[in-house]
Amino acid sequence: MQWRTFTVALLAQGAVAQGMMRFGCSQLTIERLDPLVNPGVVMSPHVHQVVGGNSFQASMNPSSHDLVANSTCTSCTFSEDFSNYWTAVMYFRARNGTYKRVPQFANVGLRAVGGITVYYIPPYDGKTNVTAFKEGFRMLVGDAALQTSSGMQRQLCHRCYTTADNAGVAGISGGAPCTGSDTQSFPPKPCDGGIRTTITFPTCWDGVNVDSPDHKSHVAYPRSGTFESVGECPSTHPVRLPQLMYEVMWDTSPFNDPDLWPEDGSQPFVWSTGDGKGYSQHGDYVFGWKGDSLQRALNARCNNAVCRELKTQTSEEAMRCANPQTAVEDVDGWLDHIPGMPEMK
């Protein structure tokens, strides 16, 4: 299973065995909303796929929008997690110039309708504690406008699964995220088992601000070393956070026929930002755990989706939590352009 692969990779780096929360969140909605970057705007510039609490909407002002109180369900495994997690969407560009959304599939060992695999990871030394995110906390990683690898954070990457039946299986899928043959750009060749994107958030906080104008400045990566090596946080951001990480599994297998690819053999996938290179994938996060539930789970070093500190729901219950589009538009059919993107960049 993929979490075992990940754990083995960490052990190979000298880390001790420790628990990490890993759970599935089914699709809540796929639409053009972005309450973090474009608050209040219906039909934001590009399409996102969203999971988590069903109070997700165009405007989520932290002074008035309480995710826990306003949500009646969550598409995530833990029923006390009403947070929202979202990313860009992958499209396939056919040789004739039309576009089709690439479907998602559940990660190894999970049952879900598309969506995101979410990780909350305490330090890998098995003893250092972290501070859970606070009410109203939100952050963004990545840049939707990025068109080159320059300035791209190393914590965003793509993995090409080369076998159709073993995506994520230990010994086949590779080591820790963003290592080995993982790429910042889209993989240059067909991936029989699909493509996984990984998005890893900063792990140091200034201890004061739950947000910042760019949704990034209040958090930082370690000053030296890495989170994996329990690297020291900068003095400006001294509070150590859990490592929040997303994995998204994209089923590119329906589009692996070389006759569908561009005649020059170049890769045909495009982010919903209009980016055909792969550098603009990004992740947004709005915290919405009930009470101190996340802190208790982190202190207990809960493992995967099993945690006596938390309430869980069945996969069926999570999959039933879904929102209709706020502004209805076709994001799934064969389209002459990606919604919001009349021309591919």
PDB file of N, CA, C and O in Angstrom, residues 111-164:
ATOM      1  N   ARG A 111     -11.347   4.200  -0.182  1.00  0.00           N
ATOM      2  CA  ARG A 111     -12.557   4.189  -1.007  1.00  0.00           C
ATOM      3  C   ARG A 111     -13.084   5.610  -1.060  1.00  0.00           C
ATOM      4  O   ARG A 111     -13.353   6.219  -0.024  1.00  0.00           O
ATOM      5  N   ALA A 112     -13.205   6.132  -2.264  1.00  0.00           N
ATOM      6  CA  ALA A 112     -13.653   7.511  -2.418  1.00  0.00           C
ATOM      7  C   ALA A 112     -14.077   7.743  -3.856  1.00  0.00           C
ATOM      8  O   ALA A 112     -13.757   6.967  -4.750  1.00  0.00           O
ATOM      9  N   VAL A 113     -14.821   8.827  -4.051  1.00  0.00           N
ATOM     10  CA  VAL A 113     -15.136   9.297  -5.391  1.00  0.00           C
ATOM     11  C   VAL A 113     -14.127  10.397  -5.703  1.00  0.00           C
ATOM     12  O   VAL A 113     -14.245  11.528  -5.222  1.00  0.00           O
ATOM     13  N   GLY A 114     -13.101  10.040  -6.482  1.00  0.00           N
ATOM     14  CA  GLY A 114     -12.076  11.025  -6.828  1.00  0.00           C
ATOM     15  C   GLY A 114     -11.479  11.672  -5.597  1.00  0.00           C
ATOM     16  O   GLY A 114     -11.083  11.011  -4.637  1.00  0.00           O
ATOM     17  N   GLY A 115     -11.427  13.000  -5.622  1.00  0.00           N
ATOM     18  CA  GLY A 115     -11.011  13.753  -4.458  1.00  0.00           C
ATOM     19  C   GLY A 115      -9.524  13.778  -4.181  1.00  0.00           C
ATOM     20  O   GLY A 115      -8.692  13.680  -5.089  1.00  0.00           O
ATOM     21  N   ILE A 116      -9.184  13.907  -2.905  1.00  0.00           N
ATOM     22  CA  ILE A 116      -7.818  14.139  -2.457  1.00  0.00           C
ATOM     23  C   ILE A 116      -7.485  13.191  -1.305  1.00  0.00           C
ATOM     24  O   ILE A 116      -8.321  12.955  -0.436  1.00  0.00           O
ATOM     25  N   THR A 117      -6.270  12.669  -1.305  1.00  0.00           N
ATOM     26  CA  THR A 117      -5.755  11.984  -0.125  1.00  0.00           C
ATOM     27  C   THR A 117      -5.046  13.032   0.715  1.00  0.00           C
ATOM     28  O   THR A 117      -4.151  13.725   0.233  1.00  0.00           O
ATOM     29  N   VAL A 118      -5.461  13.164   1.970  1.00  0.00           N
ATOM     30  CA  VAL A 118      -4.928  14.190   2.865  1.00  0.00           C
ATOM     31  C   VAL A 118      -4.034  13.542   3.922  1.00  0.00           C
ATOM     32  O   VAL A 118      -4.382  12.509   4.495  1.00  0.00           O
ATOM     33  N   TYR A 119      -2.880  14.162   4.149  1.00  0.00           N
ATOM     34  CA  TYR A 119      -1.957  13.727   5.201  1.00  0.00           C
ATOM     35  C   TYR A 119      -1.764  14.860   6.207  1.00  0.00           C
ATOM     36  O   TYR A 119      -1.596  16.018   5.827  1.00  0.00           O
ATOM     37  N   TYR A 120      -1.775  14.524   7.493  1.00  0.00           N
ATOM     38  CA  TYR A 120      -1.277  15.390   8.552  1.00  0.00           C
ATOM     39  C   TYR A 120      -0.170  14.601   9.226  1.00  0.00           C
ATOM     40  O   TYR A 120      -0.419  13.552   9.831  1.00  0.00           O
ATOM     41  N   ILE A 121       1.068  15.102   9.141  1.00  0.00           N
ATOM     42  CA  ILE A 121       2.216  14.314   9.561  1.00  0.00           C
ATOM     43  C   ILE A 121       2.974  15.037  10.670  1.00  0.00           C
ATOM     44  O   ILE A 121       3.427  16.173  10.484  1.00  0.00           O
ATOM     45  N   PRO A 122       3.144  14.398  11.828  1.00  0.00           N
ATOM     46  CA  PRO A 122       3.988  14.979  12.876  1.00  0.00           C
ATOM     47  C   PRO A 122       5.452  14.764  12.530  1.00  0.00           C
ATOM     48  O   PRO A 122       5.764  13.999  11.607  1.00  0.00           O
ATOM     49  N   PRO A 123       6.375  15.423  13.225  1.00  0.00           N
ATOM     50  CA  PRO A 123       7.798  15.244  12.921  1.00  0.00           C
ATOM     51  C   PRO A 123       8.222  13.781  12.921  1.00  0.00           C
ATOM     52  O   PRO A 123       7.741  12.972  13.716  1.00  0.00           O
ATOM     53  N   TYR A 124       9.148  13.470  12.047  1.00  0.00           N
ATOM     54  CA  TYR A 124       9.516  12.081  11.808  1.00  0.00           C
ATOM     55  C   TYR A 124      10.411  11.485  12.887  1.00  0.00           C
ATOM     56  O   TYR A 124      10.739  10.307  12.847  1.00  0.00           O
ATOM     57  N   ASP A 125      10.824  12.313  13.864  1.00  0.00           N
ATOM     58  CA  ASP A 125      11.644  11.745  14.930  1.00  0.00           C
ATOM     59  C   ASP A 125      10.810  11.006  15.966  1.00  0.00           C
ATOM     60  O   ASP A 125      11.337  10.365  16.874  1.00  0.00           O
ATOM     61  N   GLY A 126       9.475  11.091  15.847  1.00  0.00           N
ATOM     62  CA  GLY A 126       8.590  10.350  16.735  1.00  0.00           C
ATOM     63  C   GLY A 126       8.394  10.962  18.101  1.00  0.00           C
ATOM     64  O   GLY A 126       7.688  10.388  18.943  1.00  0.00           O
ATOM     65  N   LYS A 127       8.971  12.134  18.365  1.00  0.00           N
ATOM     66  CA  LYS A 127       8.859  12.721  19.706  1.00  0.00           C
ATOM     67  C   LYS A 127       8.575  14.219  19.709  1.00  0.00           C
ATOM     68  O   LYS A 127       7.979  14.738  20.652  1.00  0.00           O
ATOM     69  N   THR A 128       9.007  14.949  18.671  1.00  0.00           N
ATOM     70  CA  THR A 128       8.790  16.397  18.631  1.00  0.00           C
ATOM     71  C   THR A 128       7.310  16.686  18.389  1.00  0.00           C
ATOM     72  O   THR A 128       6.690  16.106  17.501  1.00  0.00           O
ATOM     73  N   ASN A 129       6.750  17.582  19.173  1.00  0.00           N
ATOM     74  CA  ASN A 129       5.335  17.919  19.048  1.00  0.00           C
ATOM     75  C   ASN A 129       5.133  19.101  18.107  1.00  0.00           C
ATOM     76  O   ASN A 129       6.048  19.885  17.854  1.00  0.00           O
ATOM     77  N   VAL A 130       3.922  19.201  17.609  1.00  0.00           N
ATOM     78  CA  VAL A 130       3.555  20.299  16.716  1.00  0.00           C
ATOM     79  C   VAL A 130       2.284  20.963  17.222  1.00  0.00           C
ATOM     80  O   VAL A 130       1.542  20.389  18.025  1.00  0.00           O
ATOM     81  N   THR A 131       2.028  22.165  16.731  1.00  0.00           N
ATOM     82  CA  THR A 131       0.826  22.919  17.082  1.00  0.00           C
ATOM     83  C   THR A 131      -0.177  22.813  15.949  1.00  0.00           C
ATOM     84  O   THR A 131       0.151  23.103  14.799  1.00  0.00           O
ATOM     85  N   ALA A 132      -1.372  22.385  16.258  1.00  0.00           N
ATOM     86  CA  ALA A 132      -2.413  22.275  15.235  1.00  0.00           C
ATOM     87  C   ALA A 132      -2.800  23.667  14.733  1.00  0.00           C
ATOM     88  O   ALA A 132      -2.623  24.672  15.429  1.00  0.00           O
ATOM     89  N   PHE A 133      -3.317  23.724  13.526  1.00  0.00           N
ATOM     90  CA  PHE A 133      -3.789  24.978  12.955  1.00  0.00           C
ATOM     91  C   PHE A 133      -4.914  25.549  13.821  1.00  0.00           C
ATOM     92  O   PHE A 133      -5.686  24.815  14.437  1.00  0.00           O
ATOM     93  N   LYS A 134      -5.020  26.871  13.860  1.00  0.00           N
ATOM     94  CA  LYS A 134      -6.010  27.550  14.683  1.00  0.00           C
ATOM     95  C   LYS A 134      -7.252  27.922  13.879  1.00  0.00           C
ATOM     96  O   LYS A 134      -7.235  27.969  12.653  1.00  0.00           O
ATOM     97  N   GLU A 135      -8.318  28.217  14.600  1.00  0.00           N
ATOM     98  CA  GLU A 135      -9.571  28.624  13.958  1.00  0.00           C
ATOM     99  C   GLU A 135      -9.322  29.818  13.045  1.00  0.00           C
ATOM    100  O   GLU A 135      -8.657  30.780  13.439  1.00  0.00           O
ATOM    101  N   GLY A 136      -9.831  29.748  11.831  1.00  0.00           N
ATOM    102  CA  GLY A 136      -9.651  30.817  10.856  1.00  0.00           C
ATOM    103  C   GLY A 136      -8.404  30.678  10.014  1.00  0.00           C
ATOM    104  O   GLY A 136      -8.187  31.466   9.083  1.00  0.00           O
ATOM    105  N   PHE A 137      -7.564  29.667  10.312  1.00  0.00           N
ATOM    106  CA  PHE A 137      -6.303  29.497   9.586  1.00  0.00           C
ATOM    107  C   PHE A 137      -6.566  29.098   8.142  1.00  0.00           C
ATOM    108  O   PHE A 137      -7.438  28.297   7.835  1.00  0.00           O
ATOM    109  N   ARG A 138      -5.755  29.656   7.244  1.00  0.00           N
ATOM    110  CA  ARG A 138      -5.843  29.336   5.819  1.00  0.00           C
ATOM    111  C   ARG A 138      -4.487  29.587   5.172  1.00  0.00           C
ATOM    112  O   ARG A 138      -3.695  30.410   5.657  1.00  0.00           O
ATOM    113  N   MET A 139      -4.201  28.877   4.120  1.00  0.00           N
ATOM    114  CA  MET A 139      -2.924  29.079   3.420  1.00  0.00           C
ATOM    115  C   MET A 139      -3.006  28.519   2.004  1.00  0.00           C
ATOM    116  O   MET A 139      -3.914  27.746   1.665  1.00  0.00           O
ATOM    117  N   LEU A 140      -2.018  28.921   1.215  1.00  0.00           N
ATOM    118  CA  LEU A 140      -1.936  28.561  -0.194  1.00  0.00           C
ATOM    119  C   LEU A 140      -0.506  28.171  -0.509  1.00  0.00           C
ATOM    120  O   LEU A 140       0.436  28.808  -0.035  1.00  0.00           O
ATOM    121  N   VAL A 141      -0.330  27.128  -1.300  1.00  0.00           N
ATOM    122  CA  VAL A 141       1.000  26.757  -1.770  1.00  0.00           C
ATOM    123  C   VAL A 141       0.946  26.616  -3.292  1.00  0.00           C
ATOM    124  O   VAL A 141      -0.046  26.145  -3.846  1.00  0.00           O
ATOM    125  N   GLY A 142       2.008  27.068  -3.965  1.00  0.00           N
ATOM    126  CA  GLY A 142       2.023  27.041  -5.423  1.00  0.00           C
ATOM    127  C   GLY A 142       1.577  28.361  -6.006  1.00  0.00           C
ATOM    128  O   GLY A 142       1.184  29.288  -5.295  1.00  0.00           O
ATOM    129  N   ASP A 143       1.627  28.435  -7.344  1.00  0.00           N
ATOM    130  CA  ASP A 143       1.332  29.682  -8.049  1.00  0.00           C
ATOM    131  C   ASP A 143       0.583  29.352  -9.328  1.00  0.00           C
ATOM    132  O   ASP A 143       1.140  28.751 -10.250  1.00  0.00           O
ATOM    133  N   ALA A 144      -0.676  29.748  -9.401  1.00  0.00           N
ATOM    134  CA  ALA A 144      -1.516  29.435 -10.561  1.00  0.00           C
ATOM    135  C   ALA A 144      -1.040  30.106 -11.837  1.00  0.00           C
ATOM    136  O   ALA A 144      -1.436  29.712 -12.939  1.00  0.00           O
ATOM    137  N   ALA A 145      -0.167  31.119 -11.714  1.00  0.00           N
ATOM    138  CA  ALA A 145       0.314  31.837 -12.896  1.00  0.00           C
ATOM    139  C   ALA A 145       1.693  31.369 -13.352  1.00  0.00           C
ATOM    140  O   ALA A 145       2.205  31.855 -14.365  1.00  0.00           O
ATOM    141  N   LEU A 146       2.281  30.416 -12.647  1.00  0.00           N
ATOM    142  CA  LEU A 146       3.652  30.010 -12.950  1.00  0.00           C
ATOM    143  C   LEU A 146       3.728  29.259 -14.277  1.00  0.00           C
ATOM    144  O   LEU A 146       2.944  28.343 -14.539  1.00  0.00           O
ATOM    145  N   GLN A 147       4.698  29.639 -15.096  1.00  0.00           N
ATOM    146  CA  GLN A 147       4.851  29.021 -16.411  1.00  0.00           C
ATOM    147  C   GLN A 147       6.232  28.396 -16.622  1.00  0.00           C
ATOM    148  O   GLN A 147       6.497  27.822 -17.666  1.00  0.00           O
ATOM    149  N   THR A 148       7.109  28.509 -15.627  1.00  0.00           N
ATOM    150  CA  THR A 148       8.434  27.912 -15.717  1.00  0.00           C
ATOM    151  C   THR A 148       8.766  27.266 -14.376  1.00  0.00           C
ATOM    152  O   THR A 148       8.089  27.511 -13.364  1.00  0.00           O
ATOM    153  N   SER A 149       9.828  26.477 -14.357  1.00  0.00           N
ATOM    154  CA  SER A 149      10.235  25.836 -13.108  1.00  0.00           C
ATOM    155  C   SER A 149      10.904  26.822 -12.159  1.00  0.00           C
ATOM    156  O   SER A 149      11.018  26.554 -10.961  1.00  0.00           O
ATOM    157  N   SER A 150      11.334  27.966 -12.664  1.00  0.00           N
ATOM    158  CA  SER A 150      11.968  28.978 -11.834  1.00  0.00           C
ATOM    159  C   SER A 150      10.967  29.516 -10.811  1.00  0.00           C
ATOM    160  O   SER A 150       9.888  29.988 -11.169  1.00  0.00           O
ATOM    161  N   GLY A 151      11.313  29.401  -9.548  1.00  0.00           N
ATOM    162  CA  GLY A 151      10.426  29.874  -8.502  1.00  0.00           C
ATOM    163  C   GLY A 151       9.423  28.841  -8.031  1.00  0.00           C
ATOM    164  O   GLY A 151       8.675  29.092  -7.081  1.00  0.00           O
ATOM    165  N   MET A 152       9.403  27.669  -8.653  1.00  0.00           N
ATOM    166  CA  MET A 152       8.468  26.634  -8.240  1.00  0.00           C
ATOM    167  C   MET A 152       8.984  25.962  -6.978  1.00  0.00           C
ATOM    168  O   MET A 152      10.156  25.622  -6.872  1.00  0.00           O
ATOM    169  N   GLN A 153       8.102  25.803  -6.016  1.00  0.00           N
ATOM    170  CA  GLN A 153       8.510  25.169  -4.776  1.00  0.00           C
ATOM    171  C   GLN A 153       8.768  23.676  -5.013  1.00  0.00           C
ATOM    172  O   GLN A 153       8.025  23.009  -5.730  1.00  0.00           O
ATOM    173  N   ARG A 154       9.795  23.155  -4.395  1.00  0.00           N
ATOM    174  CA  ARG A 154      10.159  21.759  -4.627  1.00  0.00           C
ATOM    175  C   ARG A 154       9.103  20.805  -4.079  1.00  0.00           C
ATOM    176  O   ARG A 154       9.122  19.622  -4.387  1.00  0.00           O
ATOM    177  N   GLN A 155       8.197  21.341  -3.272  1.00  0.00           N
ATOM    178  CA  GLN A 155       7.211  20.488  -2.630  1.00  0.00           C
ATOM    179  C   GLN A 155       6.005  20.182  -3.514  1.00  0.00           C
ATOM    180  O   GLN A 155       5.019  19.613  -3.052  1.00  0.00           O
ATOM    181  N   LEU A 156       6.053  20.556  -4.785  1.00  0.00           N
ATOM    182  CA  LEU A 156       4.996  20.218  -5.728  1.00  0.00           C
ATOM    183  C   LEU A 156       5.605  19.376  -6.843  1.00  0.00           C
ATOM    184  O   LEU A 156       6.623  19.755  -7.431  1.00  0.00           O
ATOM    185  N   CYS A 157       4.996  18.233  -7.133  1.00  0.00           N
ATOM    186  CA  CYS A 157       5.583  17.360  -8.139  1.00  0.00           C
ATOM    187  C   CYS A 157       4.546  16.405  -8.723  1.00  0.00           C
ATOM    188  O   CYS A 157       3.435  16.274  -8.215  1.00  0.00           O
ATOM    189  N   HIS A 158       4.970  15.731  -9.805  1.00  0.00           N
ATOM    190  CA  HIS A 158       4.154  14.736 -10.492  1.00  0.00           C
ATOM    191  C   HIS A 158       4.882  13.397 -10.480  1.00  0.00           C
ATOM    192  O   HIS A 158       6.099  13.351 -10.649  1.00  0.00           O
ATOM    193  N   ARG A 159       4.120  12.320 -10.292  1.00  0.00           N
ATOM    194  CA  ARG A 159       4.694  10.978 -10.386  1.00  0.00           C
ATOM    195  C   ARG A 159       3.968  10.197 -11.466  1.00  0.00           C
ATOM    196  O   ARG A 159       2.733  10.124 -11.478  1.00  0.00           O
ATOM    197  N   CYS A 160       4.732   9.598 -12.363  1.00  0.00           N
ATOM    198  CA  CYS A 160       4.185   8.790 -13.458  1.00  0.00           C
ATOM    199  C   CYS A 160       4.188   7.329 -13.032  1.00  0.00           C
ATOM    200  O   CYS A 160       5.247   6.748 -12.773  1.00  0.00           O
ATOM    201  N   TYR A 161       2.994   6.734 -12.945  1.00  0.00           N
ATOM    202  CA  TYR A 161       2.898   5.308 -12.637  1.00  0.00           C
ATOM    203  C   TYR A 161       2.990   4.535 -13.950  1.00  0.00           C
ATOM    204  O   TYR A 161       2.139   4.679 -14.832  1.00  0.00           O
ATOM    205  N   THR A 162       4.006   3.726 -14.052  1.00  0.00           N
ATOM    206  CA  THR A 162       4.303   3.068 -15.326  1.00  0.00           C
ATOM    207  C   THR A 162       3.573   1.755 -15.532  1.00  0.00           C
ATOM    208  O   THR A 162       3.614   1.201 -16.628  1.00  0.00           O
ATOM    209  N   THR A 163       2.901   1.237 -14.485  1.00  0.00           N
ATOM    210  CA  THR A 163       2.138  -0.004 -14.634  1.00  0.00           C
ATOM    211  C   THR A 163       0.667   0.256 -14.366  1.00  0.00           C
ATOM    212  O   THR A 163       0.310   1.006 -13.448  1.00  0.00           O
ATOM    213  N   ALA A 164      -0.185  -0.376 -15.144  1.00  0.00           N
ATOM    214  CA  ALA A 164      -1.618  -0.089 -15.085  1.00  0.00           C
ATOM    215  C   ALA A 164      -2.283  -0.593 -13.809  1.00  0.00           C
ATOM    216  O   ALA A 164      -3.238   0.006 -13.327  1.00  0.00           O
TER     217      ALA A 164
END
